[in-house]
Amino acid sequence: MQPPRPAPAQTASTGAPLSWGAGIMLLGAAVWLPGVFAFFRAIGQLFR
Amino acid sequence: MLRDAVGAWTGFRSRWRGLLLPAFSLPLVPAAVVAAFAGSERLVAGCAIGLVLSVVAARRIRRGRVGDLNTASWIMAVGAGLAAWLAAGLGVIVPFLAAAGALFGTRMLYAELPEAPAPPPPAAPAPPSQIELARARLTRIGGVAATVPEPKLARVADAMAGVLDDLSARPERLPQARRFLAVHLDGLERIADRLAAGAAPPPRLPLLLDDMTLAAGELRAALRREESEALDVQVKVLADRLREEGI
């Protein structure tokens, strides 16, 4: 059984959105882009 | 006000924590489907690994315990690196960069969400009580009694089990039965062990077993008598109180 999730911090850091935004960009570049490359590579292999 | 807004945003994100990771890996789904039609096993394997590891990382982050974010970020790094190498065919260096990006990206994305400490280990089970230990010994004696040529052994074991049943109902009477447990049960256990080892029952054994059965019955009667006396006293006290109140 999962433990109850902790309540969010009452006073969150105002730097959180920046950290979140940077994380989004990094994950987009590191995970999403290679996924797109893989898709086009697969299409290229399909029509070879 | 800005802090309140950020706090509300953090609360919202806590409910959906971890779900962005598989969302970023979604392009691998159509890639895997097309690669399967193209017959490229390497590509399919890369897509599958990337997808599965992103789901595993998401589950770990949703668990929300201390250390889960670190583990999940390494899982994402491995998944992104392998997907970039096998599925996207981006050479050797770029997959390492993709892995590093996934590692730090995951950490930055979920850094400010709180993590709970691990739950405490379950409490050790309580040691068996004296009555439970005695019952286990009697059960063993009963098993031995079925295999030896002495029918009265089982009868004594049953009589002693009756005493234990009475003691289970009223454990505070245990001090009165301590001698019984220490001497009679111990003696019966030794007799059963010797008989099980192949000893021939001596001529006096049936008489001794009869005496032990009798002793168990007398102990039960003594316990019941004490209960009756206690009830008698309670009834008398209650009757006196009611009389004092004029009823």
Short mmCIF file of N, CA and C in Angstrom, two decimals, chain B residues 161-243:
data_model
loop_
_atom_site.label_atom_id
_atom_site.label_comp_id
_atom_site.label_asym_id
_atom_site.label_seq_id
_atom_site.Cartn_x
_atom_site.Cartn_y
_atom_site.Cartn_z
N ALA B 161 -5.31 -29.96 28.52
CA ALA B 161 -5.75 -28.95 27.55
C ALA B 161 -6.97 -28.21 28.08
N GLY B 162 -7.83 -28.92 28.79
CA GLY B 162 -8.99 -28.27 29.40
C GLY B 162 -8.57 -27.21 30.40
N VAL B 163 -7.52 -27.52 31.19
CA VAL B 163 -7.00 -26.54 32.15
C VAL B 163 -6.49 -25.31 31.41
N LEU B 164 -5.78 -25.53 30.31
CA LEU B 164 -5.26 -24.39 29.55
C LEU B 164 -6.39 -23.56 28.96
N ASP B 165 -7.48 -24.22 28.57
CA ASP B 165 -8.63 -23.47 28.04
C ASP B 165 -9.19 -22.54 29.12
N ASP B 166 -9.30 -23.09 30.37
CA ASP B 166 -9.79 -22.25 31.46
C ASP B 166 -8.83 -21.09 31.75
N LEU B 167 -7.53 -21.36 31.67
CA LEU B 167 -6.55 -20.31 31.94
C LEU B 167 -6.55 -19.26 30.83
N SER B 168 -6.81 -19.68 29.59
CA SER B 168 -6.87 -18.71 28.48
C SER B 168 -8.01 -17.73 28.71
N ALA B 169 -9.14 -18.24 29.26
CA ALA B 169 -10.27 -17.35 29.51
C ALA B 169 -9.98 -16.39 30.65
N ARG B 170 -9.20 -16.84 31.64
CA ARG B 170 -8.87 -15.99 32.79
C ARG B 170 -7.37 -16.06 33.04
N PRO B 171 -6.57 -15.30 32.26
CA PRO B 171 -5.11 -15.39 32.39
C PRO B 171 -4.59 -14.96 33.76
N GLU B 172 -5.41 -14.16 34.49
CA GLU B 172 -4.91 -13.71 35.80
C GLU B 172 -4.82 -14.86 36.80
N ARG B 173 -5.42 -16.02 36.45
CA ARG B 173 -5.35 -17.20 37.33
C ARG B 173 -4.07 -18.00 37.09
N LEU B 174 -3.23 -17.52 36.17
CA LEU B 174 -2.02 -18.27 35.80
C LEU B 174 -1.12 -18.58 37.00
N PRO B 175 -0.93 -17.64 37.95
CA PRO B 175 -0.06 -17.98 39.09
C PRO B 175 -0.52 -19.23 39.83
N GLN B 176 -1.85 -19.48 39.88
CA GLN B 176 -2.32 -20.67 40.60
C GLN B 176 -1.95 -21.95 39.86
N ALA B 177 -1.72 -21.83 38.55
CA ALA B 177 -1.46 -23.04 37.76
C ALA B 177 0.02 -23.21 37.45
N ARG B 178 0.84 -22.34 38.05
CA ARG B 178 2.27 -22.41 37.72
C ARG B 178 2.88 -23.78 38.08
N ARG B 179 2.51 -24.29 39.25
CA ARG B 179 3.07 -25.58 39.67
C ARG B 179 2.60 -26.68 38.71
N PHE B 180 1.34 -26.58 38.34
CA PHE B 180 0.77 -27.55 37.42
C PHE B 180 1.56 -27.55 36.11
N LEU B 181 1.82 -26.35 35.58
CA LEU B 181 2.54 -26.26 34.31
C LEU B 181 3.97 -26.75 34.47
N ALA B 182 4.60 -26.38 35.58
CA ALA B 182 6.01 -26.70 35.76
C ALA B 182 6.22 -28.19 36.02
N VAL B 183 5.35 -28.80 36.86
CA VAL B 183 5.59 -30.19 37.28
C VAL B 183 4.83 -31.18 36.41
N HIS B 184 3.51 -31.02 36.34
CA HIS B 184 2.71 -32.03 35.65
C HIS B 184 2.99 -32.06 34.15
N LEU B 185 2.97 -30.89 33.54
CA LEU B 185 3.17 -30.84 32.09
C LEU B 185 4.58 -31.28 31.72
N ASP B 186 5.52 -30.85 32.53
CA ASP B 186 6.91 -31.24 32.30
C ASP B 186 7.06 -32.75 32.41
N GLY B 187 6.46 -33.31 33.48
CA GLY B 187 6.55 -34.76 33.70
C GLY B 187 5.90 -35.53 32.56
N LEU B 188 4.74 -35.05 32.12
CA LEU B 188 4.04 -35.74 31.03
C LEU B 188 4.86 -35.68 29.76
N GLU B 189 5.52 -34.56 29.54
CA GLU B 189 6.34 -34.42 28.33
C GLU B 189 7.50 -35.43 28.35
N ARG B 190 8.12 -35.57 29.53
CA ARG B 190 9.24 -36.51 29.63
C ARG B 190 8.75 -37.95 29.39
N ILE B 191 7.58 -38.28 29.96
CA ILE B 191 7.02 -39.62 29.78
C ILE B 191 6.76 -39.87 28.30
N ALA B 192 6.16 -38.88 27.64
CA ALA B 192 5.84 -39.04 26.22
C ALA B 192 7.11 -39.22 25.39
N ASP B 193 8.16 -38.46 25.73
CA ASP B 193 9.43 -38.57 24.99
C ASP B 193 10.02 -39.97 25.13
N ARG B 194 9.99 -40.48 26.35
CA ARG B 194 10.57 -41.82 26.58
C ARG B 194 9.77 -42.88 25.84
N LEU B 195 8.44 -42.77 25.89
CA LEU B 195 7.61 -43.75 25.19
C LEU B 195 7.84 -43.66 23.68
N ALA B 196 8.00 -42.43 23.19
CA ALA B 196 8.22 -42.26 21.75
C ALA B 196 9.58 -42.84 21.34
N ALA B 197 10.54 -42.82 22.28
CA ALA B 197 11.87 -43.35 21.98
C ALA B 197 11.89 -44.88 22.02
N GLY B 198 10.76 -45.48 22.43
CA GLY B 198 10.67 -46.93 22.39
C GLY B 198 10.67 -47.61 23.74
N ALA B 199 10.62 -46.81 24.83
CA ALA B 199 10.63 -47.42 26.16
C ALA B 199 9.34 -48.19 26.40
N ALA B 200 9.44 -49.30 27.15
CA ALA B 200 8.25 -50.09 27.49
C ALA B 200 7.57 -49.41 28.68
N PRO B 201 6.26 -49.21 28.63
CA PRO B 201 5.58 -48.54 29.76
C PRO B 201 5.64 -49.43 31.01
N PRO B 202 6.10 -48.88 32.16
CA PRO B 202 6.16 -49.67 33.39
C PRO B 202 4.75 -49.95 33.91
N PRO B 203 4.59 -50.95 34.81
CA PRO B 203 3.25 -51.31 35.28
C PRO B 203 2.55 -50.18 36.04
N ARG B 204 3.34 -49.27 36.68
CA ARG B 204 2.72 -48.22 37.48
C ARG B 204 2.28 -47.02 36.63
N LEU B 205 2.63 -47.03 35.35
CA LEU B 205 2.36 -45.84 34.54
C LEU B 205 0.87 -45.53 34.41
N PRO B 206 -0.01 -46.51 34.13
CA PRO B 206 -1.43 -46.18 34.00
C PRO B 206 -2.00 -45.51 35.26
N LEU B 207 -1.56 -45.99 36.44
CA LEU B 207 -2.05 -45.41 37.69
C LEU B 207 -1.60 -43.95 37.81
N LEU B 208 -0.34 -43.72 37.45
CA LEU B 208 0.19 -42.35 37.51
C LEU B 208 -0.58 -41.43 36.58
N LEU B 209 -0.86 -41.92 35.37
CA LEU B 209 -1.59 -41.10 34.40
C LEU B 209 -3.00 -40.82 34.90
N ASP B 210 -3.62 -41.79 35.57
CA ASP B 210 -4.94 -41.57 36.15
C ASP B 210 -4.87 -40.45 37.19
N ASP B 211 -3.83 -40.50 38.04
CA ASP B 211 -3.66 -39.47 39.07
C ASP B 211 -3.47 -38.09 38.44
N MET B 212 -2.73 -38.05 37.34
CA MET B 212 -2.50 -36.76 36.67
C MET B 212 -3.79 -36.22 36.07
N THR B 213 -4.61 -37.13 35.52
CA THR B 213 -5.90 -36.72 34.98
C THR B 213 -6.77 -36.16 36.09
N LEU B 214 -6.73 -36.85 37.22
CA LEU B 214 -7.52 -36.42 38.37
C LEU B 214 -7.05 -35.04 38.84
N ALA B 215 -5.74 -34.85 38.90
CA ALA B 215 -5.18 -33.57 39.36
C ALA B 215 -5.61 -32.44 38.43
N ALA B 216 -5.61 -32.69 37.13
CA ALA B 216 -6.04 -31.66 36.17
C ALA B 216 -7.51 -31.31 36.40
N GLY B 217 -8.34 -32.34 36.63
CA GLY B 217 -9.75 -32.10 36.90
C GLY B 217 -9.95 -31.31 38.18
N GLU B 218 -9.17 -31.62 39.21
CA GLU B 218 -9.29 -30.90 40.49
C GLU B 218 -8.86 -29.45 40.33
N LEU B 219 -7.84 -29.21 39.53
CA LEU B 219 -7.40 -27.83 39.31
C LEU B 219 -8.49 -27.03 38.61
N ARG B 220 -9.13 -27.63 37.63
CA ARG B 220 -10.22 -26.95 36.92
C ARG B 220 -11.37 -26.65 37.88
N ALA B 221 -11.68 -27.63 38.74
CA ALA B 221 -12.76 -27.42 39.71
C ALA B 221 -12.39 -26.29 40.66
N ALA B 222 -11.11 -26.25 41.11
CA ALA B 222 -10.67 -25.19 42.02
C ALA B 222 -10.80 -23.82 41.35
N LEU B 223 -10.42 -23.74 40.08
CA LEU B 223 -10.52 -22.47 39.35
C LEU B 223 -11.98 -22.03 39.25
N ARG B 224 -12.86 -22.99 38.95
CA ARG B 224 -14.30 -22.65 38.81
C ARG B 224 -14.87 -22.23 40.14
N ARG B 225 -14.40 -22.92 41.25
CA ARG B 225 -14.89 -22.59 42.59
C ARG B 225 -14.52 -21.16 42.93
N GLU B 226 -13.33 -20.76 42.63
CA GLU B 226 -12.90 -19.38 42.91
C GLU B 226 -13.74 -18.39 42.14
N GLU B 227 -14.04 -18.69 40.89
CA GLU B 227 -14.90 -17.80 40.11
C GLU B 227 -16.28 -17.69 40.77
N SER B 228 -16.81 -18.82 41.22
CA SER B 228 -18.14 -18.80 41.85
C SER B 228 -18.11 -17.98 43.13
N GLU B 229 -17.04 -18.13 43.91
CA GLU B 229 -16.92 -17.35 45.15
C GLU B 229 -16.84 -15.86 44.84
N ALA B 230 -16.07 -15.52 43.82
CA ALA B 230 -15.95 -14.11 43.44
C ALA B 230 -17.31 -13.56 43.02
N LEU B 231 -18.07 -14.35 42.27
CA LEU B 231 -19.39 -13.91 41.83
C LEU B 231 -20.31 -13.73 43.03
N ASP B 232 -20.20 -14.66 43.99
CA ASP B 232 -20.99 -14.59 45.22
C ASP B 232 -20.76 -13.27 45.94
N VAL B 233 -19.49 -12.91 46.06
CA VAL B 233 -19.13 -11.66 46.74
C VAL B 233 -19.71 -10.47 45.97
N GLN B 234 -19.59 -10.47 44.66
CA GLN B 234 -20.12 -9.37 43.84
C GLN B 234 -21.62 -9.21 44.05
N VAL B 235 -22.33 -10.33 44.04
CA VAL B 235 -23.79 -10.30 44.19
C VAL B 235 -24.14 -9.73 45.56
N LYS B 236 -23.39 -10.17 46.60
CA LYS B 236 -23.67 -9.71 47.97
C LYS B 236 -23.44 -8.20 48.07
N VAL B 237 -22.31 -7.73 47.50
CA VAL B 237 -21.98 -6.30 47.57
C VAL B 237 -23.05 -5.48 46.86
N LEU B 238 -23.49 -5.95 45.69
CA LEU B 238 -24.49 -5.20 44.92
C LEU B 238 -25.81 -5.17 45.66
N ALA B 239 -26.17 -6.32 46.26
CA ALA B 239 -27.44 -6.38 47.01
C ALA B 239 -27.40 -5.41 48.18
N ASP B 240 -26.26 -5.35 48.91
CA ASP B 240 -26.12 -4.43 50.05
C ASP B 240 -26.26 -2.98 49.58
N ARG B 241 -25.65 -2.66 48.43
CA ARG B 241 -25.72 -1.28 47.94
C ARG B 241 -27.15 -0.89 47.60
N LEU B 242 -27.83 -1.83 46.94
CA LEU B 242 -29.22 -1.55 46.58
C LEU B 242 -30.06 -1.35 47.84
N ARG B 243 -29.78 -2.17 48.88
CA ARG B 243 -30.53 -2.03 50.13
C ARG B 243 -30.28 -0.67 50.75
#
